[in-house]
mmCIF file of C-alpha atoms in Angstrom:
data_model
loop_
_atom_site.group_PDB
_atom_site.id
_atom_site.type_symbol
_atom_site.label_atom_id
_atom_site.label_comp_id
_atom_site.label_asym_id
_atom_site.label_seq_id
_atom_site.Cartn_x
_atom_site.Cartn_y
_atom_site.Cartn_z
ATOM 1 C CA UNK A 1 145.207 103.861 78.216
ATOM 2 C CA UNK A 2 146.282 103.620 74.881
ATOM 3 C CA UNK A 3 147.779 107.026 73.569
ATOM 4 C CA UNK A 4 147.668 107.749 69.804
ATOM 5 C CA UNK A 5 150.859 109.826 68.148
ATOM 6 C CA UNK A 6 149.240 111.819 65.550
ATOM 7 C CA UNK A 7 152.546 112.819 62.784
ATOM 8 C CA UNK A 8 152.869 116.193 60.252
ATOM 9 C CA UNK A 9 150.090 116.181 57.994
ATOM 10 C CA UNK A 10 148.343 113.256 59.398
ATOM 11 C CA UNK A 11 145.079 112.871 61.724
ATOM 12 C CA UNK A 12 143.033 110.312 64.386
ATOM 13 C CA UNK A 13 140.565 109.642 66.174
ATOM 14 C CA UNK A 14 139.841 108.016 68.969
ATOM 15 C CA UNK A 15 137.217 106.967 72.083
ATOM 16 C CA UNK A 16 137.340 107.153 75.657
ATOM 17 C CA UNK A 17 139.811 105.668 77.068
ATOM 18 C CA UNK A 18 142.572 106.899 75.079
ATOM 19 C CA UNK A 19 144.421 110.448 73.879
ATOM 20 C CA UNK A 20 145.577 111.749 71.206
ATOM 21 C CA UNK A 21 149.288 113.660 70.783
ATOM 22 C CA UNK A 22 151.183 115.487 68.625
ATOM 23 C CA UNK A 23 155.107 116.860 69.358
ATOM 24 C CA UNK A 24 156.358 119.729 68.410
ATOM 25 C CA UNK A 25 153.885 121.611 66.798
ATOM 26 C CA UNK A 26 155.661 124.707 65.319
ATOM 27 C CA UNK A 27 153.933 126.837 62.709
ATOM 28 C CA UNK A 28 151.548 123.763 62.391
ATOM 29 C CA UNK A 29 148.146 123.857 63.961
ATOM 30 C CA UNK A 30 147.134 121.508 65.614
ATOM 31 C CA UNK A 31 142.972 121.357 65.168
ATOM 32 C CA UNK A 32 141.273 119.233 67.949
ATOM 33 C CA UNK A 33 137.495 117.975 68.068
ATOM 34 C CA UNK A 34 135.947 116.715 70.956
ATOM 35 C CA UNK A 35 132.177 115.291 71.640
ATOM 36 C CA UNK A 36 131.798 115.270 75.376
ATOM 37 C CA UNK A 37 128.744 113.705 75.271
ATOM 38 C CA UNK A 38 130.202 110.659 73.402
ATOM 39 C CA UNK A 39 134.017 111.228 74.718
ATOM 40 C CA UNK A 40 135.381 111.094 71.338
ATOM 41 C CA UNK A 41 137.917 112.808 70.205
ATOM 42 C CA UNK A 42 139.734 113.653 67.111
ATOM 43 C CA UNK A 43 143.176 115.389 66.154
ATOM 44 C CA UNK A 44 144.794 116.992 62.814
ATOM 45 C CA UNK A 45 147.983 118.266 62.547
ATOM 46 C CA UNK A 46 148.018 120.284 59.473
ATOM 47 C CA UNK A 47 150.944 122.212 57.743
ATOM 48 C CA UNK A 48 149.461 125.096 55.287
ATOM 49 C CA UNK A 49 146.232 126.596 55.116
ATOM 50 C CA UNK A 50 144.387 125.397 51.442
ATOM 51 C CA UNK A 51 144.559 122.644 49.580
ATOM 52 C CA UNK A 52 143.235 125.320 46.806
ATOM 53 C CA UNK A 53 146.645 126.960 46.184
ATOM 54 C CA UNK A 54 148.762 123.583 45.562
ATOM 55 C CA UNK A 55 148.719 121.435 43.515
ATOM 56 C CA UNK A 56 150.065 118.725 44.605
ATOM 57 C CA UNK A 57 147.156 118.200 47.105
ATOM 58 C CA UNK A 58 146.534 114.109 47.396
ATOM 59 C CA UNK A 59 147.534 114.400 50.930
ATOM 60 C CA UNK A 60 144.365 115.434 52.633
ATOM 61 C CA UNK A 61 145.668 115.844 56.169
ATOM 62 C CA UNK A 62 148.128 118.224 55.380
ATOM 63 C CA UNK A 63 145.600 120.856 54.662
ATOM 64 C CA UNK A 64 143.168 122.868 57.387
ATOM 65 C CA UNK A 65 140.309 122.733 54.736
ATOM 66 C CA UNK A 66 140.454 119.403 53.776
ATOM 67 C CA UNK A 67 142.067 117.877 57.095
ATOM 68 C CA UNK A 68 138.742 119.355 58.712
ATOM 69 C CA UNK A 69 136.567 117.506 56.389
ATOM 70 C CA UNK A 70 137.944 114.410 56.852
ATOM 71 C CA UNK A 71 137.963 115.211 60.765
ATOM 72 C CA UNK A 72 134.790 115.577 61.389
ATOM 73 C CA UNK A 73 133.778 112.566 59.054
ATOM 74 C CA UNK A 74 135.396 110.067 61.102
ATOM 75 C CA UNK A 75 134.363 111.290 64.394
ATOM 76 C CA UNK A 76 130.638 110.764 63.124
ATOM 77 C CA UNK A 77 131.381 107.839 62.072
ATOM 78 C CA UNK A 78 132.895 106.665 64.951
ATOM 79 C CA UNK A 79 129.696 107.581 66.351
ATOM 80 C CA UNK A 80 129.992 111.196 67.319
ATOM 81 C CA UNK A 81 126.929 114.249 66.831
ATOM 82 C CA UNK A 82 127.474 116.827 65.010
ATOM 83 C CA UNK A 83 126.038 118.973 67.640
ATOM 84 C CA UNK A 84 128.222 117.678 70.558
ATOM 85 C CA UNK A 85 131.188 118.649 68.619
ATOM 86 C CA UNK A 86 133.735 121.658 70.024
ATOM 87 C CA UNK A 87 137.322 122.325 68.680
ATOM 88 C CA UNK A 88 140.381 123.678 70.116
ATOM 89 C CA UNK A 89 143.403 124.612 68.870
ATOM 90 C CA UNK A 90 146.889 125.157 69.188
ATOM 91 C CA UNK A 91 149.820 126.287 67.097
ATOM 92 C CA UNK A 92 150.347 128.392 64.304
ATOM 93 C CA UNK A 93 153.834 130.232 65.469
ATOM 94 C CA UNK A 94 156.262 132.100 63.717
ATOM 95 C CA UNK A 95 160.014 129.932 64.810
ATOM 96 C CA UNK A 96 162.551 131.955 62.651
ATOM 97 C CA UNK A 97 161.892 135.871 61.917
ATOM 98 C CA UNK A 98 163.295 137.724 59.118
ATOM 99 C CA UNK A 99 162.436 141.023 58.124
ATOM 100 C CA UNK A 100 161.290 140.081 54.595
ATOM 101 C CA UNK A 101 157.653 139.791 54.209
ATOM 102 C CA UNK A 102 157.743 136.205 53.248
ATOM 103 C CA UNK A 103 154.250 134.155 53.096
ATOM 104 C CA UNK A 104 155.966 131.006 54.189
ATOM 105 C CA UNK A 105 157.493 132.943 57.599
ATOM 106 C CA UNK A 106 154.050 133.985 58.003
ATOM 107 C CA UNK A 107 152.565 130.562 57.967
ATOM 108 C CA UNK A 108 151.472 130.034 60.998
ATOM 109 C CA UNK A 109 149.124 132.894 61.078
ATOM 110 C CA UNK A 110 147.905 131.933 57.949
ATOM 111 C CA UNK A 111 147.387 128.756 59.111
ATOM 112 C CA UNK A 112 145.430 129.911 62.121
ATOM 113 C CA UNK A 113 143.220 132.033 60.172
ATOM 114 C CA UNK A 114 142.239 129.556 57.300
ATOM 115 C CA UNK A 115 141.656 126.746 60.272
ATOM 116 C CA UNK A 116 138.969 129.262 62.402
ATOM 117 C CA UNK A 117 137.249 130.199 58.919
ATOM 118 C CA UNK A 118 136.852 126.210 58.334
ATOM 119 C CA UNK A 119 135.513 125.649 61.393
ATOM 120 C CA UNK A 120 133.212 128.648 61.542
ATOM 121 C CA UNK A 121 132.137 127.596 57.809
ATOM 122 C CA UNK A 122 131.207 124.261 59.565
ATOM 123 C CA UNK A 123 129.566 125.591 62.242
ATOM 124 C CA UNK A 124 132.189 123.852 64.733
ATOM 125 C CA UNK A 125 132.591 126.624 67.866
ATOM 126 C CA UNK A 126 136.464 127.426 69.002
ATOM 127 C CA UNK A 127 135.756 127.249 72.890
ATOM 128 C CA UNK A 128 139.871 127.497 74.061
ATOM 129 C CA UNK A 129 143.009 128.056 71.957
ATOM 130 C CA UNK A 130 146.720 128.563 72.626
ATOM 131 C CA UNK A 131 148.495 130.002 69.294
ATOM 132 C CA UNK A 132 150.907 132.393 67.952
ATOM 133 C CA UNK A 133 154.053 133.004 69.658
ATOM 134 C CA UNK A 134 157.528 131.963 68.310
ATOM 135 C CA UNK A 135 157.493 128.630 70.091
ATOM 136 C CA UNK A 136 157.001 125.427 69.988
ATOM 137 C CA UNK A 137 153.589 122.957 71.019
ATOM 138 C CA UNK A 138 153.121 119.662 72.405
ATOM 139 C CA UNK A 139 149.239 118.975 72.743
ATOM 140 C CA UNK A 140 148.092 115.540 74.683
ATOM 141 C CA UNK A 141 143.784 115.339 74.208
ATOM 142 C CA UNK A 142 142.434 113.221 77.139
ATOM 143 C CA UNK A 143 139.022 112.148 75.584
ATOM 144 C CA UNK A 144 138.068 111.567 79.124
ATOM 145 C CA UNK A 145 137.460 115.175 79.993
ATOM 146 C CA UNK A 146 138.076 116.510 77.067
ATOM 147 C CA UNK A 147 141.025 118.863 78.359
ATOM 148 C CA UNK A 148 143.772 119.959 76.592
ATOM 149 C CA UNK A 149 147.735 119.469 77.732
ATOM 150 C CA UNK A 150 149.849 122.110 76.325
ATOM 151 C CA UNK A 151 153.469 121.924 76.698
ATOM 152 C CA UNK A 152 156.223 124.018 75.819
ATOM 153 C CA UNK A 153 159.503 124.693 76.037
ATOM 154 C CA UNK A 154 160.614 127.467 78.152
ATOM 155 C CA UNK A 155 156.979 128.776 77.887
ATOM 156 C CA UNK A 156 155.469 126.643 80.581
ATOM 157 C CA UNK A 157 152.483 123.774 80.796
ATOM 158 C CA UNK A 158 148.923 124.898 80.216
ATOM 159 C CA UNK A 159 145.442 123.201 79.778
ATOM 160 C CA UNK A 160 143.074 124.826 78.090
ATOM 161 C CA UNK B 1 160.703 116.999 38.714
ATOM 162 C CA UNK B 2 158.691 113.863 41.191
ATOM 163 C CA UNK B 3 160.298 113.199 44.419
ATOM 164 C CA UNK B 4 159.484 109.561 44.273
ATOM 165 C CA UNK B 5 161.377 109.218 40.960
ATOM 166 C CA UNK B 6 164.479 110.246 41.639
ATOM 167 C CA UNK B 7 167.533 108.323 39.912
ATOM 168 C CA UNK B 8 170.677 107.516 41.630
ATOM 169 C CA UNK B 9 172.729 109.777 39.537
ATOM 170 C CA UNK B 10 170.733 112.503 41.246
ATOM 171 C CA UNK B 11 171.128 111.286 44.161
ATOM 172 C CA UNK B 12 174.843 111.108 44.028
ATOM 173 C CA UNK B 13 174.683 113.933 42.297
ATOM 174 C CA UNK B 14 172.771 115.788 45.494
ATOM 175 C CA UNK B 15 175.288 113.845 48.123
ATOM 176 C CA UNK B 16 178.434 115.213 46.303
ATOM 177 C CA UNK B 17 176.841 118.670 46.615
ATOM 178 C CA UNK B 18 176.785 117.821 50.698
ATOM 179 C CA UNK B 19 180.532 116.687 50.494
ATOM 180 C CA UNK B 20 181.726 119.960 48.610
ATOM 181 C CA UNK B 21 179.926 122.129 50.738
ATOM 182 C CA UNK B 22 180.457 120.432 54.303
ATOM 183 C CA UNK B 23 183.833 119.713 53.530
ATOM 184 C CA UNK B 24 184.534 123.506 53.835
ATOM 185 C CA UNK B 25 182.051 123.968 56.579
ATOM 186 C CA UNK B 26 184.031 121.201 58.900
ATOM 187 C CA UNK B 27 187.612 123.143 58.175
ATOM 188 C CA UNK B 28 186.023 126.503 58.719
ATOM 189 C CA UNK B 29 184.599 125.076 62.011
ATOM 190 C CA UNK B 30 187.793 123.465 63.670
ATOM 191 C CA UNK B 31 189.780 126.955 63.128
ATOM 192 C CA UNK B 32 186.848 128.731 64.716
ATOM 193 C CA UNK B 33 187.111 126.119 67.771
ATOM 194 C CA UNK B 34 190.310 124.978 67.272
ATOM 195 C CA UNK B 35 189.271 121.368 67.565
ATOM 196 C CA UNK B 36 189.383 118.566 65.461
ATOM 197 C CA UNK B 37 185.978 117.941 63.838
ATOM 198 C CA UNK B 38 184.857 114.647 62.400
ATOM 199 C CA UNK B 39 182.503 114.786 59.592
ATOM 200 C CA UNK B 40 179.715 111.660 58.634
ATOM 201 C CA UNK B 41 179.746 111.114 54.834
ATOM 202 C CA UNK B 42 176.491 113.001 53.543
ATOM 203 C CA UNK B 43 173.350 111.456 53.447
ATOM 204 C CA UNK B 44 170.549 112.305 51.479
ATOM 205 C CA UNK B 45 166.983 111.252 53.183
ATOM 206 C CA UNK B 46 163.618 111.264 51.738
ATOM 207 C CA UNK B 47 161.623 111.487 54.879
ATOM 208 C CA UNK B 48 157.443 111.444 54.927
ATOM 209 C CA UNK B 49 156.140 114.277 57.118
ATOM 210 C CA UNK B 50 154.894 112.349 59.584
ATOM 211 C CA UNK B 51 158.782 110.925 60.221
ATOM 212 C CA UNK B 52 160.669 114.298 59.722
ATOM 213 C CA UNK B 53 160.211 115.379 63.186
ATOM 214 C CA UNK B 54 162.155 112.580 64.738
ATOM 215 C CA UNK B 55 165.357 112.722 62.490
ATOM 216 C CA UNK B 56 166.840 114.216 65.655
ATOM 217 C CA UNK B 57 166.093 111.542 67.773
ATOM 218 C CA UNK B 58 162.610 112.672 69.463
ATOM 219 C CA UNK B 59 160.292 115.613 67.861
ATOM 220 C CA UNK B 60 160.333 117.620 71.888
ATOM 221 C CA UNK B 61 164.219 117.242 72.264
ATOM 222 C CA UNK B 62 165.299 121.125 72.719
ATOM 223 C CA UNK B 63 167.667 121.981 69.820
ATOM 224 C CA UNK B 64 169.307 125.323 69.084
ATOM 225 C CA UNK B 65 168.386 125.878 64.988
ATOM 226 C CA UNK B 66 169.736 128.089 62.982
ATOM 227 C CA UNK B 67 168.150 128.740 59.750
ATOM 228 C CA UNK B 68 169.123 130.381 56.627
ATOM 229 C CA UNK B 69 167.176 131.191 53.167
ATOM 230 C CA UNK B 70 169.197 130.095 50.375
ATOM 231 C CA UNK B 71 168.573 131.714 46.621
ATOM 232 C CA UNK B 72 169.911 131.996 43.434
ATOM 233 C CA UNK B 73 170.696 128.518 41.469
ATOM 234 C CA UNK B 74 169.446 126.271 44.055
ATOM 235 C CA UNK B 75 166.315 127.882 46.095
ATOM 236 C CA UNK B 76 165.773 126.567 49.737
ATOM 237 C CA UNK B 77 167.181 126.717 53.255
ATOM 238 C CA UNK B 78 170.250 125.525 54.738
ATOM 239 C CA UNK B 79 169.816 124.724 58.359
ATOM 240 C CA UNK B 80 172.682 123.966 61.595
ATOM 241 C CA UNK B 81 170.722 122.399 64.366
ATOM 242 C CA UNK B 82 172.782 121.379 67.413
ATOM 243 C CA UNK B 83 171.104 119.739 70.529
ATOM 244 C CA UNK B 84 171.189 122.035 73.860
ATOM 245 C CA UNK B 85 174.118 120.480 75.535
ATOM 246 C CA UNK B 86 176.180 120.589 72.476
ATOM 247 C CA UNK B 87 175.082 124.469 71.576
ATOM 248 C CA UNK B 88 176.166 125.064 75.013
ATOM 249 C CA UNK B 89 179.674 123.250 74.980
ATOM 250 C CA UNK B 90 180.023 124.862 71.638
ATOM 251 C CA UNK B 91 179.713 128.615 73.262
ATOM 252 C CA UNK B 92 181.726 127.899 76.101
ATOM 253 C CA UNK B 93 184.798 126.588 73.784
ATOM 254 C CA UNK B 94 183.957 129.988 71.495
ATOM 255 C CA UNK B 95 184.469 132.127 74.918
ATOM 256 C CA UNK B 96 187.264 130.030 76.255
ATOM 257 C CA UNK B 97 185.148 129.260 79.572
ATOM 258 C CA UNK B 98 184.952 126.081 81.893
ATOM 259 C CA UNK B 99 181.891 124.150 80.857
ATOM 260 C CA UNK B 100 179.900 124.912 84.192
ATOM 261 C CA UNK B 101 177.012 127.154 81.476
ATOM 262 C CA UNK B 102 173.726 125.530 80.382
ATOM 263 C CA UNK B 103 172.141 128.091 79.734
ATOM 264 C CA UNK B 104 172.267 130.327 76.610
ATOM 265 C CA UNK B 105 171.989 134.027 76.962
ATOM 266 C CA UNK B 106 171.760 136.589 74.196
ATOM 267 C CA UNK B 107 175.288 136.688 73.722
ATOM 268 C CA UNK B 108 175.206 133.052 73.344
ATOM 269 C CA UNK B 109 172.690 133.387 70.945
ATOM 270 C CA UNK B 110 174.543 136.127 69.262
ATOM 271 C CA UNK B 111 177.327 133.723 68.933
ATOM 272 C CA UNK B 112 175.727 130.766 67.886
ATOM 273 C CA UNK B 113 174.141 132.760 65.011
ATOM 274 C CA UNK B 114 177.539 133.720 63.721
ATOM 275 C CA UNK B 115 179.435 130.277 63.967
ATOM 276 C CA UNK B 116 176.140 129.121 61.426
ATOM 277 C CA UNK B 117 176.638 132.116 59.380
ATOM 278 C CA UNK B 118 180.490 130.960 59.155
ATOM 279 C CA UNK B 119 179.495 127.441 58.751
ATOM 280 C CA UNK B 120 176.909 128.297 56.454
ATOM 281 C CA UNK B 121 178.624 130.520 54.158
ATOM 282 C CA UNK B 122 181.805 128.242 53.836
ATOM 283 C CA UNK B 123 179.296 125.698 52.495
ATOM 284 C CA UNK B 124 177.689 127.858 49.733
ATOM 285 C CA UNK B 125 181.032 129.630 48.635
ATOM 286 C CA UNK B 126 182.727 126.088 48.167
ATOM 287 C CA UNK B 127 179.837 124.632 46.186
ATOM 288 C CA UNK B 128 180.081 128.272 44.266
ATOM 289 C CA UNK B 129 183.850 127.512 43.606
ATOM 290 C CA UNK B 130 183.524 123.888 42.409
ATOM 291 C CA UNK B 131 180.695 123.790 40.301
ATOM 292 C CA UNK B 132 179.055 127.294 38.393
ATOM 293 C CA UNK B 133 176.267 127.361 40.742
ATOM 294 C CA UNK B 134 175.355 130.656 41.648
ATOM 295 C CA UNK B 135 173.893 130.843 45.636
ATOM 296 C CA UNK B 136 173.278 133.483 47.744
ATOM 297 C CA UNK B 137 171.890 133.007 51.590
ATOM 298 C CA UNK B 138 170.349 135.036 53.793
ATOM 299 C CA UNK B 139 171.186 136.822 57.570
ATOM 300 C CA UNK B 140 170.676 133.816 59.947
ATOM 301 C CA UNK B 141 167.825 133.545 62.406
ATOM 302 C CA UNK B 142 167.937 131.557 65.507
ATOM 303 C CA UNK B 143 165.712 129.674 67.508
ATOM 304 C CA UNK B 144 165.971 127.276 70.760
ATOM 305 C CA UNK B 145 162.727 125.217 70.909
ATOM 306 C CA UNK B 146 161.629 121.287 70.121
ATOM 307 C CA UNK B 147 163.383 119.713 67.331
ATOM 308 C CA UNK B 148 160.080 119.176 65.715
ATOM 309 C CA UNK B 149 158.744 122.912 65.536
ATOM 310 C CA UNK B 150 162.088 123.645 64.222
ATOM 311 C CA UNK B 151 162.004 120.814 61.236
ATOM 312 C CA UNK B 152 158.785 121.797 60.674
ATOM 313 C CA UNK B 153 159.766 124.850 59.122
ATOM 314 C CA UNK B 154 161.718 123.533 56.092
ATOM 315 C CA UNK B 155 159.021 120.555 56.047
ATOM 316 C CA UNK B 156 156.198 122.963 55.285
ATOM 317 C CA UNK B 157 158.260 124.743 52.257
ATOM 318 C CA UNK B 158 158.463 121.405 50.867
ATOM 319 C CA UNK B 159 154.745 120.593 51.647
ATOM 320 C CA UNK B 160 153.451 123.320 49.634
ATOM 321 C CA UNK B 161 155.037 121.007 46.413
ATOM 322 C CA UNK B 162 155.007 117.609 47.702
ATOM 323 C CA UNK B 163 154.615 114.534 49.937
ATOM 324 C CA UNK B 164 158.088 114.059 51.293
ATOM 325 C CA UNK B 165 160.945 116.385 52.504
ATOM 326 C CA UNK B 166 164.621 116.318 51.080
ATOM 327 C CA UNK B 167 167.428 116.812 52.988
ATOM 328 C CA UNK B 168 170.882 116.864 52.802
ATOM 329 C CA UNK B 169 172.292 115.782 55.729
ATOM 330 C CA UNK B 170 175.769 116.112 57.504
ATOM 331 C CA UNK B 171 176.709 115.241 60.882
ATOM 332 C CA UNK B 172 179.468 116.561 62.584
ATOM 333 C CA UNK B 173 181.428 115.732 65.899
ATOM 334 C CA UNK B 174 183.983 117.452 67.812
ATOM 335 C CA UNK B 175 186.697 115.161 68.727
ATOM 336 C CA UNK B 176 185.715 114.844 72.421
ATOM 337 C CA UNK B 177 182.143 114.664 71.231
ATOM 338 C CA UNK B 178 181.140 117.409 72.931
ATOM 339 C CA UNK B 179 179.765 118.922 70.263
ATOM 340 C CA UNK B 180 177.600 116.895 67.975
ATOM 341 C CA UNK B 181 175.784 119.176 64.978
ATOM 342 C CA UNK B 182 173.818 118.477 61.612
ATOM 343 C CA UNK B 183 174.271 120.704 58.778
ATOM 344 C CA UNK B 184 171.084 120.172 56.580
ATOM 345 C CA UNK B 185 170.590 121.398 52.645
ATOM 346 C CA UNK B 186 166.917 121.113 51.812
ATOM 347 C CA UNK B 187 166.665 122.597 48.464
ATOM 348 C CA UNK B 188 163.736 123.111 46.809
ATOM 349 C CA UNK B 189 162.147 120.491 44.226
ATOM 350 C CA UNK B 190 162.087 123.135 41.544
ATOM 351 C CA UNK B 191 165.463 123.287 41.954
ATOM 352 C CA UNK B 192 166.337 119.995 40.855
ATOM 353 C CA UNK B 193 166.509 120.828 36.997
ATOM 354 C CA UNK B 194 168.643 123.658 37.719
ATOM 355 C CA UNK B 195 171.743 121.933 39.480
ATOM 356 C CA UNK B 196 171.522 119.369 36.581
ATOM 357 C CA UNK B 197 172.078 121.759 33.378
ATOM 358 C CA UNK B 198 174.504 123.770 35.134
ATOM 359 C CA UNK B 199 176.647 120.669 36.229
ATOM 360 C CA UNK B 200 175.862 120.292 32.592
ATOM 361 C CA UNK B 201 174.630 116.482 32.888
ATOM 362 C CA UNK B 202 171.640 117.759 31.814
#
């Protein structure tokens, strides 16, 4: 089965058989799209929330808004529907905490919040997530089932 | 200032800073341990995203971070990561106990965050003695988790300005290698223009 390693700021997609990983997911999120009908599956690891409030933005992955985009064009064209299509996520923790009010400690929320609005804006519904927390991800997608590995450290193994 | 044009005086410029700062850092940690700590020659890297994660030899390895916000002259973070096993040896030297512990506790934790404080601070106050930078850091924060959630922390402060991370990297080694830790110095892009007129090359 081949197994694709999905970096920061970087996506893929691929068909049954295969998966799709990403380590170490920290205040990233991890946004994952799956059509069970087709079993393919897609995966985005994105680090900030718009590609509106930089400007040095060429780097389309590394944002939810655009990283979504791009997404869910590949998995139609890799022969996908629109209508199959479910996401999950995972991410979007706070590692280090400091009492200041800082945006970039608060990241990962932010993160969270501008992926679900994305999603909901494309009419994409969440059906499982694992986020938050001050820990770290690792998320496998088996586009077999669909199914979801989380793995942590210290915080157990999950599928969602 | 682009990352991708960045001239070798900067860059020696940028490994100097390491030496001054880590130079202090390795003295201030061998009297804390009383060890004898090797230090690697500073390295400046220019890592993509997508490769910053496995600088510590595998983005799930469990590392102990400890991370600091650095401000005034230069704005960024400074950051000690040490893998598990070393974090642990480290503690057990600090509390004079046989190395049978590996796990931390709070205490542990506690201790860690102080011998990065130490480490940290010796770093900023020798780079404010040699040069007229101006630096101030902040009360440390810890973390145990995967080396790559930890990276990604400084990765995404450089993400909201650019396509690659800078870091500052020095490795150091206890004598036994029992300890093996990497002070990093990611300073902010914006930054750049700063350390240059006050060094007064600029």
């Amino acid at each position: 089965m081949n197994t694709i390693k999905v970096g920061m700021a970087d996506l893929a997609v691929v068909k049954t058989p295969g998966s799709l990983i990403t380590l170490g997911l920290g205040s990233c999120v991890g946004i994952v799209l799956y059509d069970k009908i087709n079993k393919i599956g897609g995966l985005a690891h994105i680090m900030l929330p718009s590609s509106k409030e930089i400007k040095n933005n060429s780097n389309k992955a590394k944002f939810a808004d655009t990283a979504l985009i791009i997404l869910l064009d590949e998995m139609l064209n890799s022969g996908a529907k629109k209508r199959n299509i479910l996401a999950k996520i995972a991410g979007g923790s706070q590692m280090f905490s400091f009492n200041s009010n800082s945006d970039v400690l608060k990241i990962g929320q932010r993160n969270v919040q501008a992926t679900k609005a994305k999603l909901k804006e494309c009419g994409i519904p969440i059906i499982s997530e694992d986020i938050g927390g001050n820990y770290g991800r690792t998320i496998e997608l088996n586009t077999e089932d669909g199914s979801l590995l989380v793995r942590t450290i210290g915080h157990g193994s999950k599928i969602i | 200032m682009d990352i991708n044009n960045i001239n070798s005086m900067l860059l020696d410029i940028l490994k100097e800073i390491g030496n001054i700062g880590s130079g202090n850092a390795a003295t201030a940690l061998a009297s804390m341990i009383d060890k004898k700590i090797d230090m690697e020659v500073p390295q400046v890297k220019i890592l993509e995203f997508k490769d910053v994660t496995d600088i510590l030899g595998g983005a799930e390895i469990p590392v102990a971070g400890i991370y600091f916000e650095l401000s005034g002259d230069i704005d960024g973070n400074i950051m000690f990561i040490l893998n598990l096993e070393s974090a642990c040896n480290l503690v057990n030297m600090l509390f004079n106990r046989e190395n049978t512990k590996t796990e931390l506790e709070d205490m542990d934790l506690s201790a860690l965050s102080e011998v990065g404080n130490i480490l940290a601070a010796s770093y900023v106050n020798s780079l404010s003695n040699l040069t007229s930078l101006t630096l101030k850091i902040s009360i440390p924060s810890i973390s145990i988790d995967m080396a790559g959630a930890i990276l990604s922390v400084p990765a995404i402060e450089f993400g909201q300005i650019a396509d690659n991370v800078l870091f500052i990297e020095t490795q150091f080694e206890e004598g036994n290698n029992k300890v093996i830790g990497d002070l990093f110095l990611i300073p902010k892009m914006d930054s750049f223009n700063k350390i240059l007129q006050k060094l007064g090359v600029m």
